[in-house]
Amino acid sequence: MHSDAASTSVFSPLIEMAIELSAQWHDGTYRKSRWRDPAFEVPTAEALGVPVMAHVTNVALTVQRAGWDDVTVAAAFLHDVIEDANRYGEELRYGELCALMGEEVARRVAEVTERKYDEHGNPRSWRVRKEDYVAALRAASSGAMAISLADKLHNLWSMNESLASGINVFEKGPNRKPLSAGPEAQRWFFRAVLEASTHHADPRLEPLRAALREEIERFERLAATLPGPH
């Protein structure tokens, strides 16, 4: 598939295909927690979760609003498809994504994908994965950096909204999984992503940096009110 990265057309077939693939891949998968009450009741005993598609859509719209091209917006919709298995436990390979979406989009997705397993198939630790991710961002394309900033911005905003609502995202609760790392580790990671972005001079990154910096400061204030060591 070929695309014009500088396209200004009102409709983008590339983005439409990215939305369709993302929606299919993430179908039936949900975020770890929610802070708002569901907008409607469901006729089952199951809790209504926040679809992962809500997250990837927010990330893609943030990237688009910051002024990025169709390839980057399409990659933003797909930024988790290599990293995260679908609800059936299947994994999407880089070559498969190339065949579906073209090499430009697949390469940008790969730039923001964490390697969760080592060469022997064993899970890598949270800190090691994050350190490698941050190091790769410094040498990545500016488009990949934009996706990462938008991704972390939405993740941290969601964490802050939960904390502000009295939900401790670091503890297990009803219909809620705790985050994989504590407040201090999370603070380190978001600040490390922010620092990595300074290695890129594209002016379109500055509003994303400013928004993430604001959320980091809000997180630090909210985390300081949590019980126990931070």
PDB file of N, CA and C in Angstrom, residues 81-142:
ATOM      1  N   VAL A  81      -0.629  -2.454  18.192  1.00  0.00           N
ATOM      2  CA  VAL A  81      -1.018  -3.744  17.606  1.00  0.00           C
ATOM      3  C   VAL A  81       0.113  -4.769  17.571  1.00  0.00           C
ATOM      4  N   ILE A  82       1.362  -4.325  17.483  1.00  0.00           N
ATOM      5  CA  ILE A  82       2.481  -5.268  17.542  1.00  0.00           C
ATOM      6  C   ILE A  82       2.791  -5.625  18.992  1.00  0.00           C
ATOM      7  N   GLU A  83       2.692  -4.631  19.857  1.00  0.00           N
ATOM      8  CA  GLU A  83       3.064  -4.817  21.266  1.00  0.00           C
ATOM      9  C   GLU A  83       2.071  -5.678  22.036  1.00  0.00           C
ATOM     10  N   ASP A  84       0.774  -5.520  21.757  1.00  0.00           N
ATOM     11  CA  ASP A  84      -0.264  -6.191  22.543  1.00  0.00           C
ATOM     12  C   ASP A  84      -0.975  -7.259  21.727  1.00  0.00           C
ATOM     13  N   ALA A  85      -1.139  -8.426  22.331  1.00  0.00           N
ATOM     14  CA  ALA A  85      -1.894  -9.500  21.690  1.00  0.00           C
ATOM     15  C   ALA A  85      -3.373  -9.136  21.653  1.00  0.00           C
ATOM     16  N   ASN A  86      -4.105  -9.763  20.744  1.00  0.00           N
ATOM     17  CA  ASN A  86      -5.547  -9.551  20.726  1.00  0.00           C
ATOM     18  C   ASN A  86      -6.210 -10.432  21.778  1.00  0.00           C
ATOM     19  N   ARG A  87      -7.528 -10.415  21.845  1.00  0.00           N
ATOM     20  CA  ARG A  87      -8.214 -11.147  22.912  1.00  0.00           C
ATOM     21  C   ARG A  87      -8.088 -12.657  22.765  1.00  0.00           C
ATOM     22  N   TYR A  88      -7.631 -13.105  21.603  1.00  0.00           N
ATOM     23  CA  TYR A  88      -7.436 -14.543  21.380  1.00  0.00           C
ATOM     24  C   TYR A  88      -6.001 -14.977  21.675  1.00  0.00           C
ATOM     25  N   GLY A  89      -5.178 -14.027  22.128  1.00  0.00           N
ATOM     26  CA  GLY A  89      -3.788 -14.335  22.436  1.00  0.00           C
ATOM     27  C   GLY A  89      -2.882 -14.352  21.226  1.00  0.00           C
ATOM     28  N   GLU A  90      -3.371 -13.905  20.086  1.00  0.00           N
ATOM     29  CA  GLU A  90      -2.567 -13.886  18.872  1.00  0.00           C
ATOM     30  C   GLU A  90      -1.717 -12.621  18.820  1.00  0.00           C
ATOM     31  N   GLU A  91      -0.558 -12.721  18.170  1.00  0.00           N
ATOM     32  CA  GLU A  91       0.332 -11.577  18.013  1.00  0.00           C
ATOM     33  C   GLU A  91       0.450 -11.203  16.547  1.00  0.00           C
ATOM     34  N   LEU A  92       0.509  -9.910  16.269  1.00  0.00           N
ATOM     35  CA  LEU A  92       0.661  -9.420  14.903  1.00  0.00           C
ATOM     36  C   LEU A  92       2.138  -9.146  14.651  1.00  0.00           C
ATOM     37  N   ARG A  93       2.687  -9.759  13.630  1.00  0.00           N
ATOM     38  CA  ARG A  93       4.101  -9.610  13.308  1.00  0.00           C
ATOM     39  C   ARG A  93       4.330  -8.357  12.466  1.00  0.00           C
ATOM     40  N   TYR A  94       5.564  -7.876  12.513  1.00  0.00           N
ATOM     41  CA  TYR A  94       5.927  -6.682  11.747  1.00  0.00           C
ATOM     42  C   TYR A  94       5.671  -6.889  10.258  1.00  0.00           C
ATOM     43  N   GLY A  95       6.072  -8.045   9.729  1.00  0.00           N
ATOM     44  CA  GLY A  95       5.869  -8.333   8.311  1.00  0.00           C
ATOM     45  C   GLY A  95       4.400  -8.357   7.929  1.00  0.00           C
ATOM     46  N   GLU A  96       3.584  -8.853   8.830  1.00  0.00           N
ATOM     47  CA  GLU A  96       2.141  -8.869   8.564  1.00  0.00           C
ATOM     48  C   GLU A  96       1.582  -7.455   8.514  1.00  0.00           C
ATOM     49  N   LEU A  97       2.055  -6.602   9.422  1.00  0.00           N
ATOM     50  CA  LEU A  97       1.599  -5.219   9.425  1.00  0.00           C
ATOM     51  C   LEU A  97       2.070  -4.491   8.161  1.00  0.00           C
ATOM     52  N   CYS A  98       3.292  -4.786   7.708  1.00  0.00           N
ATOM     53  CA  CYS A  98       3.789  -4.216   6.449  1.00  0.00           C
ATOM     54  C   CYS A  98       2.870  -4.583   5.295  1.00  0.00           C
ATOM     55  N   ALA A  99       2.496  -5.854   5.236  1.00  0.00           N
ATOM     56  CA  ALA A  99       1.642  -6.316   4.148  1.00  0.00           C
ATOM     57  C   ALA A  99       0.275  -5.658   4.184  1.00  0.00           C
ATOM     58  N   LEU A 100      -0.214  -5.389   5.382  1.00  0.00           N
ATOM     59  CA  LEU A 100      -1.551  -4.804   5.528  1.00  0.00           C
ATOM     60  C   LEU A 100      -1.573  -3.296   5.338  1.00  0.00           C
ATOM     61  N   MET A 101      -0.533  -2.615   5.843  1.00  0.00           N
ATOM     62  CA  MET A 101      -0.581  -1.155   5.925  1.00  0.00           C
ATOM     63  C   MET A 101       0.557  -0.447   5.196  1.00  0.00           C
ATOM     64  N   GLY A 102       1.519  -1.193   4.688  1.00  0.00           N
ATOM     65  CA  GLY A 102       2.658  -0.573   4.035  1.00  0.00           C
ATOM     66  C   GLY A 102       3.823  -0.373   4.995  1.00  0.00           C
ATOM     67  N   GLU A 103       5.027  -0.284   4.432  1.00  0.00           N
ATOM     68  CA  GLU A 103       6.234  -0.243   5.265  1.00  0.00           C
ATOM     69  C   GLU A 103       6.352   1.047   6.068  1.00  0.00           C
ATOM     70  N   GLU A 104       5.919   2.180   5.502  1.00  0.00           N
ATOM     71  CA  GLU A 104       6.034   3.452   6.230  1.00  0.00           C
ATOM     72  C   GLU A 104       5.285   3.405   7.558  1.00  0.00           C
ATOM     73  N   VAL A 105       4.042   2.965   7.497  1.00  0.00           N
ATOM     74  CA  VAL A 105       3.228   2.901   8.715  1.00  0.00           C
ATOM     75  C   VAL A 105       3.802   1.864   9.672  1.00  0.00           C
ATOM     76  N   ALA A 106       4.135   0.684   9.155  1.00  0.00           N
ATOM     77  CA  ALA A 106       4.648  -0.391  10.014  1.00  0.00           C
ATOM     78  C   ALA A 106       5.947   0.020  10.701  1.00  0.00           C
ATOM     79  N   ARG A 107       6.815   0.706   9.969  1.00  0.00           N
ATOM     80  CA  ARG A 107       8.084   1.132  10.562  1.00  0.00           C
ATOM     81  C   ARG A 107       7.852   2.106  11.707  1.00  0.00           C
ATOM     82  N   ARG A 108       6.893   3.013  11.536  1.00  0.00           N
ATOM     83  CA  ARG A 108       6.615   3.989  12.600  1.00  0.00           C
ATOM     84  C   ARG A 108       5.999   3.296  13.817  1.00  0.00           C
ATOM     85  N   VAL A 109       5.142   2.302  13.589  1.00  0.00           N
ATOM     86  CA  VAL A 109       4.585   1.537  14.709  1.00  0.00           C
ATOM     87  C   VAL A 109       5.702   0.812  15.452  1.00  0.00           C
ATOM     88  N   ALA A 110       6.618   0.210  14.692  1.00  0.00           N
ATOM     89  CA  ALA A 110       7.729  -0.528  15.315  1.00  0.00           C
ATOM     90  C   ALA A 110       8.591   0.382  16.184  1.00  0.00           C
ATOM     91  N   GLU A 111       8.715   1.649  15.783  1.00  0.00           N
ATOM     92  CA  GLU A 111       9.543   2.588  16.542  1.00  0.00           C
ATOM     93  C   GLU A 111       8.989   2.858  17.937  1.00  0.00           C
ATOM     94  N   VAL A 112       7.689   2.677  18.125  1.00  0.00           N
ATOM     95  CA  VAL A 112       7.082   2.953  19.435  1.00  0.00           C
ATOM     96  C   VAL A 112       6.607   1.666  20.115  1.00  0.00           C
ATOM     97  N   THR A 113       7.145   0.540  19.690  1.00  0.00           N
ATOM     98  CA  THR A 113       6.751  -0.755  20.249  1.00  0.00           C
ATOM     99  C   THR A 113       7.794  -1.249  21.246  1.00  0.00           C
ATOM    100  N   GLU A 114       7.356  -1.561  22.453  1.00  0.00           N
ATOM    101  CA  GLU A 114       8.258  -2.149  23.452  1.00  0.00           C
ATOM    102  C   GLU A 114       8.468  -3.630  23.167  1.00  0.00           C
ATOM    103  N   ARG A 115       9.666  -4.098  23.457  1.00  0.00           N
ATOM    104  CA  ARG A 115       9.938  -5.534  23.323  1.00  0.00           C
ATOM    105  C   ARG A 115       9.699  -6.179  24.685  1.00  0.00           C
ATOM    106  N   LYS A 116       8.578  -6.899  24.813  1.00  0.00           N
ATOM    107  CA  LYS A 116       8.166  -7.444  26.103  1.00  0.00           C
ATOM    108  C   LYS A 116       8.871  -8.745  26.473  1.00  0.00           C
ATOM    109  N   TYR A 117       9.423  -9.445  25.475  1.00  0.00           N
ATOM    110  CA  TYR A 117      10.036 -10.754  25.737  1.00  0.00           C
ATOM    111  C   TYR A 117      11.457 -10.782  25.191  1.00  0.00           C
ATOM    112  N   ASP A 118      12.323 -11.552  25.867  1.00  0.00           N
ATOM    113  CA  ASP A 118      13.693 -11.686  25.380  1.00  0.00           C
ATOM    114  C   ASP A 118      13.765 -12.733  24.281  1.00  0.00           C
ATOM    115  N   GLU A 119      14.987 -13.013  23.802  1.00  0.00           N
ATOM    116  CA  GLU A 119      15.153 -13.944  22.678  1.00  0.00           C
ATOM    117  C   GLU A 119      14.747 -15.369  23.027  1.00  0.00           C
ATOM    118  N   HIS A 120      14.601 -15.663  24.324  1.00  0.00           N
ATOM    119  CA  HIS A 120      14.176 -17.002  24.765  1.00  0.00           C
ATOM    120  C   HIS A 120      12.680 -17.065  25.067  1.00  0.00           C
ATOM    121  N   GLY A 121      11.992 -15.955  24.853  1.00  0.00           N
ATOM    122  CA  GLY A 121      10.555 -15.926  25.106  1.00  0.00           C
ATOM    123  C   GLY A 121      10.182 -15.637  26.541  1.00  0.00           C
ATOM    124  N   ASN A 122      11.157 -15.225  27.364  1.00  0.00           N
ATOM    125  CA  ASN A 122      10.878 -14.903  28.763  1.00  0.00           C
ATOM    126  C   ASN A 122      10.490 -13.428  28.901  1.00  0.00           C
ATOM    127  N   PRO A 123       9.553 -13.125  29.805  1.00  0.00           N
ATOM    128  CA  PRO A 123       9.157 -11.724  29.985  1.00  0.00           C
ATOM    129  C   PRO A 123      10.328 -10.876  30.476  1.00  0.00           C
ATOM    130  N   ARG A 124      10.502  -9.708  29.898  1.00  0.00           N
ATOM    131  CA  ARG A 124      11.522  -8.761  30.341  1.00  0.00           C
ATOM    132  C   ARG A 124      10.937  -7.889  31.445  1.00  0.00           C
ATOM    133  N   SER A 125      11.775  -7.423  32.351  1.00  0.00           N
ATOM    134  CA  SER A 125      11.288  -6.628  33.476  1.00  0.00           C
ATOM    135  C   SER A 125      10.758  -5.277  32.987  1.00  0.00           C
ATOM    136  N   TRP A 126       9.851  -4.705  33.765  1.00  0.00           N
ATOM    137  CA  TRP A 126       9.263  -3.411  33.426  1.00  0.00           C
ATOM    138  C   TRP A 126      10.342  -2.359  33.219  1.00  0.00           C
ATOM    139  N   ARG A 127      11.305  -2.276  34.133  1.00  0.00           N
ATOM    140  CA  ARG A 127      12.328  -1.219  34.059  1.00  0.00           C
ATOM    141  C   ARG A 127      13.207  -1.391  32.821  1.00  0.00           C
ATOM    142  N   VAL A 128      13.617  -2.618  32.526  1.00  0.00           N
ATOM    143  CA  VAL A 128      14.468  -2.858  31.359  1.00  0.00           C
ATOM    144  C   VAL A 128      13.732  -2.501  30.076  1.00  0.00           C
ATOM    145  N   ARG A 129      12.473  -2.887  29.990  1.00  0.00           N
ATOM    146  CA  ARG A 129      11.681  -2.561  28.796  1.00  0.00           C
ATOM    147  C   ARG A 129      11.587  -1.055  28.616  1.00  0.00           C
ATOM    148  N   LYS A 130      11.326  -0.348  29.708  1.00  0.00           N
ATOM    149  CA  LYS A 130      11.153   1.100  29.617  1.00  0.00           C
ATOM    150  C   LYS A 130      12.468   1.801  29.282  1.00  0.00           C
ATOM    151  N   GLU A 131      13.574   1.340  29.854  1.00  0.00           N
ATOM    152  CA  GLU A 131      14.871   1.953  29.546  1.00  0.00           C
ATOM    153  C   GLU A 131      15.209   1.801  28.075  1.00  0.00           C
ATOM    154  N   ASP A 132      14.972   0.615  27.519  1.00  0.00           N
ATOM    155  CA  ASP A 132      15.223   0.396  26.096  1.00  0.00           C
ATOM    156  C   ASP A 132      14.304   1.245  25.232  1.00  0.00           C
ATOM    157  N   TYR A 133      13.048   1.362  25.646  1.00  0.00           N
ATOM    158  CA  TYR A 133      12.067   2.154  24.909  1.00  0.00           C
ATOM    159  C   TYR A 133      12.505   3.615  24.846  1.00  0.00           C
ATOM    160  N   VAL A 134      12.902   4.164  25.975  1.00  0.00           N
ATOM    161  CA  VAL A 134      13.315   5.566  26.029  1.00  0.00           C
ATOM    162  C   VAL A 134      14.568   5.788  25.187  1.00  0.00           C
ATOM    163  N   ALA A 135      15.525   4.868  25.267  1.00  0.00           N
ATOM    164  CA  ALA A 135      16.749   4.999  24.482  1.00  0.00           C
ATOM    165  C   ALA A 135      16.441   4.992  22.986  1.00  0.00           C
ATOM    166  N   ALA A 136      15.516   4.137  22.570  1.00  0.00           N
ATOM    167  CA  ALA A 136      15.148   4.062  21.158  1.00  0.00           C
ATOM    168  C   ALA A 136      14.452   5.336  20.693  1.00  0.00           C
ATOM    169  N   LEU A 137      13.674   5.968  21.570  1.00  0.00           N
ATOM    170  CA  LEU A 137      12.963   7.187  21.196  1.00  0.00           C
ATOM    171  C   LEU A 137      13.918   8.308  20.809  1.00  0.00           C
ATOM    172  N   ARG A 138      15.068   8.358  21.441  1.00  0.00           N
ATOM    173  CA  ARG A 138      16.004   9.441  21.152  1.00  0.00           C
ATOM    174  C   ARG A 138      16.466   9.403  19.703  1.00  0.00           C
ATOM    175  N   ALA A 139      16.549   8.201  19.138  1.00  0.00           N
ATOM    176  CA  ALA A 139      17.015   8.049  17.753  1.00  0.00           C
ATOM    177  C   ALA A 139      15.871   7.800  16.772  1.00  0.00           C
ATOM    178  N   ALA A 140      14.640   7.800  17.254  1.00  0.00           N
ATOM    179  CA  ALA A 140      13.481   7.508  16.405  1.00  0.00           C
ATOM    180  C   ALA A 140      13.123   8.715  15.550  1.00  0.00           C
ATOM    181  N   SER A 141      12.179   8.529  14.649  1.00  0.00           N
ATOM    182  CA  SER A 141      11.689   9.650  13.837  1.00  0.00           C
ATOM    183  C   SER A 141      10.886  10.606  14.717  1.00  0.00           C
ATOM    184  N   SER A 142      10.755  11.840  14.267  1.00  0.00           N
ATOM    185  CA  SER A 142       9.950  12.811  15.016  1.00  0.00           C
ATOM    186  C   SER A 142       8.487  12.391  15.055  1.00  0.00           C
TER     187      SER A 142
END
